[in-house]
């Protein structure tokens, strides 16, 4: 009757950019209150420098998130990045993310880490949180938040807890989305010292799901609904050494502009003004909590400023009716388009 889930989270495919599963509770500590602030490095469990092995299948502008009007020729700089053939890029570790993005940690991966773990730790090794119970055949809420917006899209998958936990196992049970809507939900935003996030409106928007050209065949992936900025064409960064390339790409997508200039966005905004790369907000996190902004040498303040998006992107997924009863791990995989 019940499928019990203990949760892990898998992030993938970011070069110096990050996000986190925020619902249900998970090993990496992501939460809807903290949203994209990357508290306790919750956004650094991923795979870095991974590209698609074959040709791009996501070429249609409707599902693209960076350089959306270019899908051929030398100007198509994202053609080898994971979102261009969702699910085909190799990931490191067990499908639960790897601290710092690499098993063989190299300089220039991930940017910076706060050092709670040695680089390369498998997310599966983190202590489990209390399990969440999902009845078979039910519809459930899942959510994630963006720290650095590298576009792309994502899927949710299950692997039986008793099996060898691998990316391949998660690929056998990719969950389907329910309905044609998704929701943006604010985290614990504060203003003048008061928590106001939970009073802010939940925003409903159309869900864009892609099933064609995905791996495994027919698996469902949702497009990231929030556009990054378009300050200049990232093609101008091609050929630079790795570290300069990353800085150039970040500038191309508006790393420090706070909000994108009107219409300087990668694709149309779902709501006016809702776009950005790594925005700023005032969260409830005190100066004792390490978060993304500390890493980047930003001003801490008291309370400190947070960086990343203050919202979670919530979807509904279907727990398969024919799933055998038991304990499972849930993995969320985000394939980016701006980076590899
Ligand atoms: C989760 O947060 C707690 C503090 O609330 C911290 O002690 C722990 O190390 C964090 N776990 C991970 C995986 O970062
Ligand atoms: C699926 O995508 C392939 C190429 O990516 C295309 O040739 C085919 O027409 C698409 N099929 C549908 C039903 O959209
Ligand atoms: C379990 O998975 C790991 C990869 O995560 C692999 O190296 C190992 O060979 C697998 N073991 C078995 C028994 O399949
Ligand atoms: C939200 O922030 C307030 C402080 O501003 C705090 O008291 C409260 O516990 C936070 N709620 C959550 C769910 O983190």
mmCIF file of C-alpha atoms and ligand atoms in Angstrom:
data_model
loop_
_atom_site.group_PDB
_atom_site.id
_atom_site.type_symbol
_atom_site.label_atom_id
_atom_site.label_comp_id
_atom_site.label_asym_id
_atom_site.label_seq_id
_atom_site.Cartn_x
_atom_site.Cartn_y
_atom_site.Cartn_z
ATOM 1 C CA UNK A 1 0.000 0.000 0.000
ATOM 2 C CA UNK A 2 2.763 2.437 0.866
ATOM 3 C CA UNK A 3 6.045 3.242 -0.726
ATOM 4 C CA UNK A 4 8.379 4.698 1.871
ATOM 5 C CA UNK A 5 11.044 7.025 0.671
ATOM 6 C CA UNK A 6 14.259 7.927 2.338
ATOM 7 C CA UNK A 7 15.631 10.737 0.313
ATOM 8 C CA UNK A 8 18.833 11.581 -1.318
ATOM 9 C CA UNK A 9 19.320 14.194 -3.956
ATOM 10 C CA UNK A 10 21.231 14.227 -7.158
ATOM 11 C CA UNK A 11 22.394 17.393 -8.777
ATOM 12 C CA UNK A 12 24.233 17.341 -11.955
ATOM 13 C CA UNK A 13 26.013 19.281 -14.535
ATOM 14 C CA UNK A 14 27.030 22.629 -13.278
ATOM 15 C CA UNK A 15 30.197 24.489 -13.830
ATOM 16 C CA UNK A 16 30.467 26.839 -10.894
ATOM 17 C CA UNK A 17 26.680 26.996 -10.532
ATOM 18 C CA UNK A 18 24.270 25.299 -8.225
ATOM 19 C CA UNK A 19 20.802 24.316 -7.030
ATOM 20 C CA UNK A 20 19.120 22.052 -4.451
ATOM 21 C CA UNK A 21 16.128 19.803 -3.774
ATOM 22 C CA UNK A 22 14.028 21.676 -1.209
ATOM 23 C CA UNK A 23 11.083 19.280 -0.746
ATOM 24 C CA UNK A 24 10.784 16.595 0.577
ATOM 25 C CA UNK A 25 13.456 16.786 3.345
ATOM 26 C CA UNK A 26 16.701 15.268 2.111
ATOM 27 C CA UNK A 27 20.238 14.304 3.074
ATOM 28 C CA UNK A 28 21.812 17.358 1.521
ATOM 29 C CA UNK A 29 19.826 19.645 3.868
ATOM 30 C CA UNK A 30 17.924 21.578 1.201
ATOM 31 C CA UNK A 31 14.787 23.263 2.559
ATOM 32 C CA UNK A 32 12.003 25.475 1.274
ATOM 33 C CA UNK A 33 12.821 28.045 3.986
ATOM 34 C CA UNK A 34 16.436 28.418 2.829
ATOM 35 C CA UNK A 35 15.499 28.114 -0.888
ATOM 36 C CA UNK A 36 18.556 28.868 -3.061
ATOM 37 C CA UNK A 37 20.774 30.408 -0.334
ATOM 38 C CA UNK A 38 23.029 27.323 -0.364
ATOM 39 C CA UNK A 39 23.178 27.060 3.426
ATOM 40 C CA UNK A 40 25.683 24.448 4.610
ATOM 41 C CA UNK A 41 26.781 23.971 1.002
ATOM 42 C CA UNK A 42 23.473 22.257 0.192
ATOM 43 C CA UNK A 43 23.846 23.247 -3.465
ATOM 44 C CA UNK A 44 27.246 21.723 -4.209
ATOM 45 C CA UNK A 45 26.324 18.057 -4.771
ATOM 46 C CA UNK A 46 26.672 17.641 -8.508
ATOM 47 C CA UNK A 47 28.803 16.530 -11.475
ATOM 48 C CA UNK A 48 31.169 18.968 -13.122
ATOM 49 C CA UNK A 49 32.622 19.096 -16.663
ATOM 50 C CA UNK A 50 30.260 16.479 -18.096
ATOM 51 C CA UNK A 51 28.982 16.673 -21.654
ATOM 52 C CA UNK A 52 26.539 14.732 -23.814
ATOM 53 C CA UNK A 53 28.064 11.818 -25.731
ATOM 54 C CA UNK A 54 25.975 12.281 -28.886
ATOM 55 C CA UNK A 55 24.154 14.924 -30.880
ATOM 56 C CA UNK A 56 21.831 17.525 -29.353
ATOM 57 C CA UNK A 57 18.148 16.504 -29.341
ATOM 58 C CA UNK A 58 16.727 19.595 -27.618
ATOM 59 C CA UNK A 59 16.919 22.142 -30.412
ATOM 60 C CA UNK A 60 13.409 23.572 -30.366
ATOM 61 C CA UNK A 61 13.396 27.154 -29.046
ATOM 62 C CA UNK A 62 10.383 26.346 -26.857
ATOM 63 C CA UNK A 63 12.470 24.049 -24.641
ATOM 64 C CA UNK A 64 15.799 25.859 -24.825
ATOM 65 C CA UNK A 65 17.015 28.112 -22.005
ATOM 66 C CA UNK A 66 20.248 29.698 -23.292
ATOM 67 C CA UNK A 67 21.105 31.029 -26.749
ATOM 68 C CA UNK A 68 17.637 29.765 -27.624
ATOM 69 C CA UNK A 69 17.498 30.896 -31.240
ATOM 70 C CA UNK A 70 20.699 29.114 -32.293
ATOM 71 C CA UNK A 71 20.693 25.325 -32.753
ATOM 72 C CA UNK A 72 23.260 24.745 -35.480
ATOM 73 C CA UNK A 73 26.657 25.956 -36.609
ATOM 74 C CA UNK A 74 29.589 27.498 -34.762
ATOM 75 C CA UNK A 75 27.372 29.951 -32.817
ATOM 76 C CA UNK A 76 25.626 27.034 -31.051
ATOM 77 C CA UNK A 77 27.968 27.051 -28.044
ATOM 78 C CA UNK A 78 25.691 24.985 -25.729
ATOM 79 C CA UNK A 79 25.381 22.001 -28.102
ATOM 80 C CA UNK A 80 27.423 19.609 -25.893
ATOM 81 C CA UNK A 81 25.931 20.734 -22.578
ATOM 82 C CA UNK A 82 23.683 18.301 -20.664
ATOM 83 C CA UNK A 83 20.242 19.841 -21.318
ATOM 84 C CA UNK A 84 20.736 19.494 -25.073
ATOM 85 C CA UNK A 85 20.161 15.689 -24.661
ATOM 86 C CA UNK A 86 18.591 15.303 -21.190
ATOM 87 C CA UNK A 87 19.788 12.318 -19.179
ATOM 88 C CA UNK A 88 22.609 11.266 -21.512
ATOM 89 C CA UNK A 89 25.564 12.989 -19.835
ATOM 90 C CA UNK A 90 27.481 10.789 -17.388
ATOM 91 C CA UNK A 91 27.171 11.715 -13.723
ATOM 92 C CA UNK A 92 29.629 10.953 -10.950
ATOM 93 C CA UNK A 93 28.797 9.003 -7.823
ATOM 94 C CA UNK A 94 25.560 7.185 -7.113
ATOM 95 C CA UNK A 95 22.920 9.536 -8.515
ATOM 96 C CA UNK A 96 22.972 11.435 -5.196
ATOM 97 C CA UNK A 97 25.536 14.068 -6.165
ATOM 98 C CA UNK A 98 29.228 14.420 -5.378
ATOM 99 C CA UNK A 99 30.569 17.187 -3.092
ATOM 100 C CA UNK A 100 32.343 19.699 -5.308
ATOM 101 C CA UNK A 101 31.313 18.049 -8.558
ATOM 102 C CA UNK A 102 34.220 15.652 -9.112
ATOM 103 C CA UNK A 103 35.483 12.380 -7.716
ATOM 104 C CA UNK A 104 39.012 13.318 -8.750
ATOM 105 C CA UNK A 105 38.889 16.885 -7.487
ATOM 106 C CA UNK A 106 40.640 19.323 -9.730
ATOM 107 C CA UNK A 107 41.284 23.002 -9.389
ATOM 108 C CA UNK A 108 38.705 25.012 -11.268
ATOM 109 C CA UNK A 109 35.897 22.574 -10.480
ATOM 110 C CA UNK A 110 32.964 23.891 -8.406
ATOM 111 C CA UNK A 111 34.737 27.180 -7.648
ATOM 112 C CA UNK A 112 34.777 27.214 -3.878
ATOM 113 C CA UNK A 113 33.578 24.958 -1.102
ATOM 114 C CA UNK A 114 33.190 25.691 2.587
ATOM 115 C CA UNK A 115 34.964 22.436 3.399
ATOM 116 C CA UNK A 116 32.402 20.554 5.496
ATOM 117 C CA UNK A 117 33.519 17.422 3.651
ATOM 118 C CA UNK A 118 36.508 16.509 1.543
ATOM 119 C CA UNK A 119 35.817 17.129 -2.163
ATOM 120 C CA UNK A 120 34.481 14.041 -3.931
ATOM 121 C CA UNK A 121 32.289 12.698 -1.098
ATOM 122 C CA UNK A 122 29.337 10.703 -2.457
ATOM 123 C CA UNK A 123 26.003 12.246 -1.368
ATOM 124 C CA UNK A 124 24.717 8.777 -0.555
ATOM 125 C CA UNK A 125 27.117 8.675 2.411
ATOM 126 C CA UNK A 126 25.329 11.546 4.179
ATOM 127 C CA UNK A 127 23.104 10.610 7.124
ATOM 128 C CA UNK A 128 19.516 9.878 6.064
ATOM 129 C CA UNK A 129 16.668 12.157 7.169
ATOM 130 C CA UNK A 130 13.396 10.711 8.484
ATOM 131 C CA UNK A 131 11.608 8.997 5.621
ATOM 132 C CA UNK A 132 8.623 10.488 3.832
ATOM 133 C CA UNK A 133 5.661 8.220 3.111
ATOM 134 C CA UNK A 134 4.219 8.272 -0.392
ATOM 135 C CA UNK A 135 1.171 6.038 -1.067
ATOM 136 C CA UNK A 136 1.304 4.157 -4.349
ATOM 137 C CA UNK A 137 -0.613 5.867 -7.116
ATOM 138 C CA UNK A 138 -0.709 9.176 -5.225
ATOM 139 C CA UNK A 139 0.237 12.619 -6.480
ATOM 140 C CA UNK A 140 3.038 14.245 -4.473
ATOM 141 C CA UNK A 141 4.683 17.650 -4.235
ATOM 142 C CA UNK A 142 8.396 17.994 -4.975
ATOM 143 C CA UNK A 143 10.418 21.197 -5.156
ATOM 144 C CA UNK A 144 13.870 22.560 -5.883
ATOM 145 C CA UNK A 145 15.580 25.932 -5.780
ATOM 146 C CA UNK A 146 18.211 27.626 -7.874
ATOM 147 C CA UNK A 147 21.355 29.200 -6.489
ATOM 148 C CA UNK A 148 23.046 29.964 -9.822
ATOM 149 C CA UNK A 149 20.743 29.872 -12.832
ATOM 150 C CA UNK A 150 22.276 27.802 -15.610
ATOM 151 C CA UNK A 151 18.976 27.101 -17.362
ATOM 152 C CA UNK A 152 18.233 23.528 -18.488
ATOM 153 C CA UNK A 153 15.669 21.218 -16.918
ATOM 154 C CA UNK A 154 15.175 18.427 -14.435
ATOM 155 C CA UNK A 155 13.577 15.094 -13.562
ATOM 156 C CA UNK A 156 12.710 13.134 -10.417
ATOM 157 C CA UNK A 157 13.568 9.432 -10.109
ATOM 158 C CA UNK A 158 13.361 6.523 -7.649
ATOM 159 C CA UNK A 159 15.671 3.604 -6.813
ATOM 160 C CA UNK A 160 14.811 0.836 -4.309
ATOM 161 C CA UNK A 161 16.859 1.431 -1.145
ATOM 162 C CA UNK A 162 17.929 -2.222 -0.964
ATOM 163 C CA UNK A 163 19.593 -2.160 -4.369
ATOM 164 C CA UNK A 164 22.986 -0.900 -5.372
ATOM 165 C CA UNK A 165 22.206 2.824 -5.553
ATOM 166 C CA UNK A 166 23.410 4.032 -8.928
ATOM 167 C CA UNK A 167 22.456 6.519 -11.615
ATOM 168 C CA UNK A 168 21.427 3.514 -13.764
ATOM 169 C CA UNK A 169 19.045 2.333 -11.042
ATOM 170 C CA UNK A 170 17.428 5.782 -10.799
ATOM 171 C CA UNK A 171 16.995 5.830 -14.570
ATOM 172 C CA UNK A 172 14.750 2.761 -14.374
ATOM 173 C CA UNK A 173 12.000 4.656 -12.516
ATOM 174 C CA UNK A 174 11.654 8.203 -13.751
ATOM 175 C CA UNK A 175 8.547 9.828 -12.268
ATOM 176 C CA UNK A 176 5.920 11.467 -14.448
ATOM 177 C CA UNK A 177 4.700 14.991 -13.838
ATOM 178 C CA UNK A 178 1.010 15.543 -13.054
ATOM 179 C CA UNK A 179 -1.015 18.286 -14.710
ATOM 180 C CA UNK A 180 0.212 21.218 -16.749
ATOM 181 C CA UNK A 181 1.048 23.705 -13.994
ATOM 182 C CA UNK A 182 3.860 24.375 -11.565
ATOM 183 C CA UNK A 183 4.244 26.845 -8.696
ATOM 184 C CA UNK A 184 6.825 29.248 -7.388
ATOM 185 C CA UNK A 185 6.859 29.414 -3.592
ATOM 186 C CA UNK A 186 8.838 31.906 -1.543
ATOM 187 C CA UNK A 187 11.247 30.789 1.150
ATOM 188 C CA UNK A 188 11.691 32.450 4.540
ATOM 189 C CA UNK A 189 12.270 35.938 3.152
ATOM 190 C CA UNK A 190 12.651 38.677 5.747
ATOM 191 C CA UNK A 191 12.048 42.391 5.518
ATOM 192 C CA UNK A 192 13.127 44.872 8.196
ATOM 193 C CA UNK A 193 13.667 41.880 10.514
ATOM 194 C CA UNK A 194 10.216 40.337 9.968
ATOM 195 C CA UNK A 195 9.612 37.029 8.176
ATOM 196 C CA UNK A 196 7.316 37.821 5.279
ATOM 197 C CA UNK A 197 8.071 34.959 2.853
ATOM 198 C CA UNK A 198 5.115 32.818 3.813
ATOM 199 C CA UNK A 199 2.697 35.703 3.198
ATOM 200 C CA UNK A 200 3.921 36.261 -0.337
ATOM 201 C CA UNK A 201 1.756 34.895 -3.143
ATOM 202 C CA UNK A 202 2.348 31.461 -4.640
ATOM 203 C CA UNK A 203 2.726 31.980 -8.364
ATOM 204 C CA UNK A 204 1.182 29.477 -10.773
ATOM 205 C CA UNK A 205 2.687 29.028 -14.205
ATOM 206 C CA UNK A 206 2.486 26.612 -17.132
ATOM 207 C CA UNK A 207 4.663 23.503 -16.827
ATOM 208 C CA UNK A 208 6.725 22.676 -19.903
ATOM 209 C CA UNK A 209 7.527 18.955 -20.040
ATOM 210 C CA UNK A 210 9.703 17.328 -22.680
ATOM 211 C CA UNK A 211 9.514 13.592 -23.427
ATOM 212 C CA UNK A 212 11.155 13.438 -26.818
ATOM 213 C CA UNK A 213 14.896 13.171 -27.219
ATOM 214 C CA UNK A 214 15.316 12.368 -23.519
ATOM 215 C CA UNK A 215 17.092 9.438 -21.852
ATOM 216 C CA UNK A 216 15.837 6.914 -20.915
ATOM 217 C CA UNK A 217 13.561 7.031 -23.966
ATOM 218 C CA UNK A 218 10.255 8.663 -23.104
ATOM 219 C CA UNK A 219 11.395 9.911 -19.665
ATOM 220 C CA UNK A 220 9.858 13.213 -18.620
ATOM 221 C CA UNK A 221 11.937 16.326 -17.946
ATOM 222 C CA UNK A 222 10.602 19.767 -17.042
ATOM 223 C CA UNK A 223 12.168 22.902 -18.408
ATOM 224 C CA UNK A 224 13.523 25.371 -15.842
ATOM 225 C CA UNK A 225 10.940 28.207 -16.055
ATOM 226 C CA UNK A 226 13.208 31.066 -14.933
ATOM 227 C CA UNK A 227 15.357 32.774 -17.556
ATOM 228 C CA UNK A 228 18.881 33.904 -16.802
ATOM 229 C CA UNK A 229 20.006 37.338 -18.022
ATOM 230 C CA UNK A 230 21.470 37.960 -21.459
ATOM 231 C CA UNK A 231 24.107 40.659 -21.033
ATOM 232 C CA UNK A 232 26.041 39.603 -24.136
ATOM 233 C CA UNK A 233 26.451 36.498 -26.287
ATOM 234 C CA UNK A 234 28.435 33.844 -24.398
ATOM 235 C CA UNK A 235 29.962 32.801 -27.735
ATOM 236 C CA UNK A 236 32.395 35.657 -27.057
ATOM 237 C CA UNK A 237 33.858 33.599 -24.190
ATOM 238 C CA UNK A 238 34.767 30.593 -26.363
ATOM 239 C CA UNK A 239 38.456 29.720 -26.425
ATOM 240 C CA UNK A 240 39.373 31.398 -23.112
ATOM 241 C CA UNK A 241 41.237 29.370 -20.444
ATOM 242 C CA UNK A 242 38.844 27.580 -18.088
ATOM 243 C CA UNK A 243 38.815 30.076 -15.181
ATOM 244 C CA UNK A 244 38.491 33.089 -17.472
ATOM 245 C CA UNK A 245 35.793 31.275 -19.432
ATOM 246 C CA UNK A 246 33.737 30.787 -16.250
ATOM 247 C CA UNK A 247 34.035 34.469 -15.268
ATOM 248 C CA UNK A 248 33.150 35.519 -18.799
ATOM 249 C CA UNK A 249 30.111 33.170 -18.902
ATOM 250 C CA UNK A 250 28.944 34.470 -15.517
ATOM 251 C CA UNK A 251 29.202 38.047 -16.762
ATOM 252 C CA UNK A 252 27.325 37.071 -19.950
ATOM 253 C CA UNK A 253 24.397 35.886 -17.818
ATOM 254 C CA UNK A 254 24.374 38.784 -15.334
ATOM 255 C CA UNK A 255 26.147 37.429 -12.261
ATOM 256 C CA UNK A 256 26.265 40.737 -10.370
ATOM 257 C CA UNK A 257 23.546 42.847 -11.950
ATOM 258 C CA UNK A 258 21.021 41.969 -9.151
ATOM 259 C CA UNK A 259 18.107 42.079 -11.638
ATOM 260 C CA UNK A 260 18.272 41.589 -15.399
ATOM 261 C CA UNK A 261 17.845 44.832 -17.367
ATOM 262 C CA UNK A 262 14.361 44.863 -18.984
ATOM 263 C CA UNK A 263 14.236 42.384 -21.891
ATOM 264 C CA UNK A 264 17.875 41.351 -21.427
ATOM 265 C CA UNK A 265 16.818 37.786 -20.708
ATOM 266 C CA UNK A 266 17.503 34.401 -22.334
ATOM 267 C CA UNK A 267 13.790 33.685 -22.956
ATOM 268 C CA UNK A 268 10.529 35.412 -21.995
ATOM 269 C CA UNK A 269 9.966 35.821 -18.234
ATOM 270 C CA UNK A 270 7.020 33.864 -16.734
ATOM 271 C CA UNK A 271 6.125 37.006 -14.740
ATOM 272 C CA UNK A 272 7.457 40.533 -15.274
ATOM 273 C CA UNK A 273 10.808 40.859 -13.519
ATOM 274 C CA UNK A 274 11.176 37.156 -12.709
ATOM 275 C CA UNK A 275 14.582 36.331 -14.147
ATOM 276 C CA UNK A 276 18.186 36.405 -13.053
ATOM 277 C CA UNK A 277 21.399 34.503 -12.502
ATOM 278 C CA UNK A 278 22.327 34.693 -8.783
ATOM 279 C CA UNK A 279 19.993 37.295 -7.224
ATOM 280 C CA UNK A 280 20.278 38.811 -3.729
ATOM 281 C CA UNK A 281 17.723 38.573 -0.915
ATOM 282 C CA UNK A 282 17.428 38.962 2.840
ATOM 283 C CA UNK A 283 16.754 35.521 4.351
ATOM 284 C CA UNK A 284 16.178 34.372 7.921
ATOM 285 C CA UNK A 285 19.658 32.837 8.130
ATOM 286 C CA UNK A 286 21.857 34.407 10.791
ATOM 287 C CA UNK A 287 25.578 35.115 10.476
ATOM 288 C CA UNK A 288 26.296 31.759 12.152
ATOM 289 C CA UNK A 289 24.995 29.852 9.102
ATOM 290 C CA UNK A 290 27.472 29.402 6.273
ATOM 291 C CA UNK A 291 25.859 30.137 2.918
ATOM 292 C CA UNK A 292 26.725 30.977 -0.667
ATOM 293 C CA UNK A 293 27.382 34.660 -0.099
ATOM 294 C CA UNK A 294 30.086 33.903 2.497
ATOM 295 C CA UNK A 295 31.938 31.908 -0.099
ATOM 296 C CA UNK A 296 31.887 34.616 -2.653
ATOM 297 C CA UNK A 297 33.396 37.164 -0.273
ATOM 298 C CA UNK A 298 30.109 39.077 -0.174
ATOM 299 C CA UNK A 299 29.186 41.432 2.640
ATOM 300 C CA UNK A 300 27.682 39.485 5.493
ATOM 301 C CA UNK A 301 25.708 42.100 7.359
ATOM 302 C CA UNK A 302 23.508 41.143 10.283
ATOM 303 C CA UNK A 303 21.315 39.494 9.228
ATOM 304 C CA UNK A 304 23.494 38.628 6.246
ATOM 305 C CA UNK A 305 22.422 39.052 2.670
ATOM 306 C CA UNK A 306 21.670 35.761 0.889
ATOM 307 C CA UNK A 307 22.398 34.986 -2.736
ATOM 308 C CA UNK A 308 20.536 32.558 -4.983
ATOM 309 C CA UNK A 309 16.795 32.557 -5.692
ATOM 310 C CA UNK A 310 14.449 33.105 -2.711
ATOM 311 C CA UNK A 311 11.888 30.711 -4.205
ATOM 312 C CA UNK A 312 11.330 27.006 -4.797
ATOM 313 C CA UNK A 313 9.919 25.605 -8.033
ATOM 314 C CA UNK A 314 7.232 23.126 -7.009
ATOM 315 C CA UNK A 315 5.853 20.358 -9.236
ATOM 316 C CA UNK A 316 3.436 17.492 -8.802
ATOM 317 C CA UNK A 317 4.667 13.967 -9.579
ATOM 318 C CA UNK A 318 2.836 10.648 -9.762
ATOM 319 C CA UNK A 319 3.960 7.732 -7.588
ATOM 320 C CA UNK A 320 3.529 4.731 -9.918
ATOM 321 C CA UNK A 321 0.523 2.554 -9.123
ATOM 322 C CA UNK A 322 2.504 -0.631 -9.826
ATOM 323 C CA UNK A 323 5.530 0.257 -7.694
ATOM 324 C CA UNK A 324 6.362 -2.617 -5.306
ATOM 325 C CA UNK A 325 5.918 -1.597 -1.664
ATOM 326 C CA UNK A 326 9.150 -0.754 0.086
ATOM 327 C CA UNK A 327 11.802 1.810 0.795
ATOM 328 C CA UNK A 328 13.147 3.963 -2.000
ATOM 329 C CA UNK A 329 15.532 6.818 -2.499
ATOM 330 C CA UNK A 330 14.388 9.839 -4.475
ATOM 331 C CA UNK A 331 16.887 11.600 -6.724
ATOM 332 C CA UNK A 332 16.444 14.954 -8.414
ATOM 333 C CA UNK A 333 18.598 15.471 -11.504
ATOM 334 C CA UNK A 334 19.094 18.903 -13.094
ATOM 335 C CA UNK A 335 20.776 18.986 -16.490
ATOM 336 C CA UNK A 336 22.096 22.492 -17.194
ATOM 337 C CA UNK A 337 22.339 24.191 -20.553
ATOM 338 C CA UNK A 338 24.712 27.072 -19.871
ATOM 339 C CA UNK A 339 27.471 24.923 -18.451
ATOM 340 C CA UNK A 340 28.834 21.405 -18.586
HETATM 341 C C1 LIG B 1 23.043 20.052 7.762
HETATM 342 O O1 LIG B 1 22.934 21.135 8.653
HETATM 343 C C2 LIG B 1 23.474 20.889 9.937
HETATM 344 C C3 LIG B 1 23.207 22.105 10.799
HETATM 345 O O2 LIG B 1 21.848 22.406 10.797
HETATM 346 C C4 LIG B 1 24.949 20.601 9.844
HETATM 347 O O3 LIG B 1 25.466 20.303 11.094
HETATM 348 C C5 LIG B 1 25.166 19.416 8.903
HETATM 349 O O4 LIG B 1 26.544 19.219 8.713
HETATM 350 C C6 LIG B 1 24.503 19.699 7.581
HETATM 351 N N1 LIG B 1 24.612 18.534 6.728
HETATM 352 C C7 LIG B 1 25.132 18.625 5.513
HETATM 353 C C8 LIG B 1 25.072 17.383 4.698
HETATM 354 O O5 LIG B 1 25.591 19.647 5.063
HETATM 355 C C1 LIG B 2 11.361 13.873 -31.665
HETATM 356 O O1 LIG B 2 12.627 14.461 -31.876
HETATM 357 C C2 LIG B 2 13.268 14.064 -33.058
HETATM 358 C C3 LIG B 2 14.648 14.683 -33.106
HETATM 359 O O2 LIG B 2 15.097 15.102 -31.893
HETATM 360 C C4 LIG B 2 12.438 14.460 -34.254
HETATM 361 O O3 LIG B 2 13.054 13.978 -35.423
HETATM 362 C C5 LIG B 2 11.047 13.888 -34.113
HETATM 363 O O4 LIG B 2 10.233 14.396 -35.137
HETATM 364 C C6 LIG B 2 10.435 14.268 -32.784
HETATM 365 N N1 LIG B 2 9.165 13.605 -32.647
HETATM 366 C C7 LIG B 2 8.092 14.209 -32.196
HETATM 367 C C8 LIG B 2 6.873 13.399 -32.094
HETATM 368 O O5 LIG B 2 8.096 15.397 -31.870
HETATM 369 C C1 LIG B 3 27.476 -0.829 -7.399
HETATM 370 O O1 LIG B 3 27.592 0.450 -8.002
HETATM 371 C C2 LIG B 3 28.903 0.943 -8.079
HETATM 372 C C3 LIG B 3 28.814 2.322 -8.702
HETATM 373 O O2 LIG B 3 28.139 3.191 -7.860
HETATM 374 C C4 LIG B 3 29.744 0.012 -8.928
HETATM 375 O O3 LIG B 3 31.066 0.497 -8.937
HETATM 376 C C5 LIG B 3 29.694 -1.388 -8.339
HETATM 377 O O4 LIG B 3 30.381 -2.278 -9.199
HETATM 378 C C6 LIG B 3 28.261 -1.860 -8.192
HETATM 379 N N1 LIG B 3 28.221 -3.144 -7.529
HETATM 380 C C7 LIG B 3 27.445 -4.121 -7.946
HETATM 381 C C8 LIG B 3 27.474 -5.379 -7.129
HETATM 382 O O5 LIG B 3 26.723 -4.033 -8.933
HETATM 383 C C1 LIG B 4 11.705 31.812 9.475
HETATM 384 O O1 LIG B 4 12.503 32.835 9.989
HETATM 385 C C2 LIG B 4 12.205 33.218 11.319
HETATM 386 C C3 LIG B 4 13.122 34.352 11.681
HETATM 387 O O2 LIG B 4 13.001 35.405 10.789
HETATM 388 C C4 LIG B 4 12.391 32.038 12.238
HETATM 389 O O3 LIG B 4 12.011 32.395 13.535
HETATM 390 C C5 LIG B 4 11.598 30.864 11.749
HETATM 391 O O4 LIG B 4 11.902 29.722 12.532
HETATM 392 C C6 LIG B 4 11.923 30.558 10.305
HETATM 393 N N1 LIG B 4 11.100 29.487 9.811
HETATM 394 C C7 LIG B 4 11.624 28.430 9.195
HETATM 395 C C8 LIG B 4 10.648 27.403 8.751
HETATM 396 O O5 LIG B 4 12.807 28.301 9.000
#
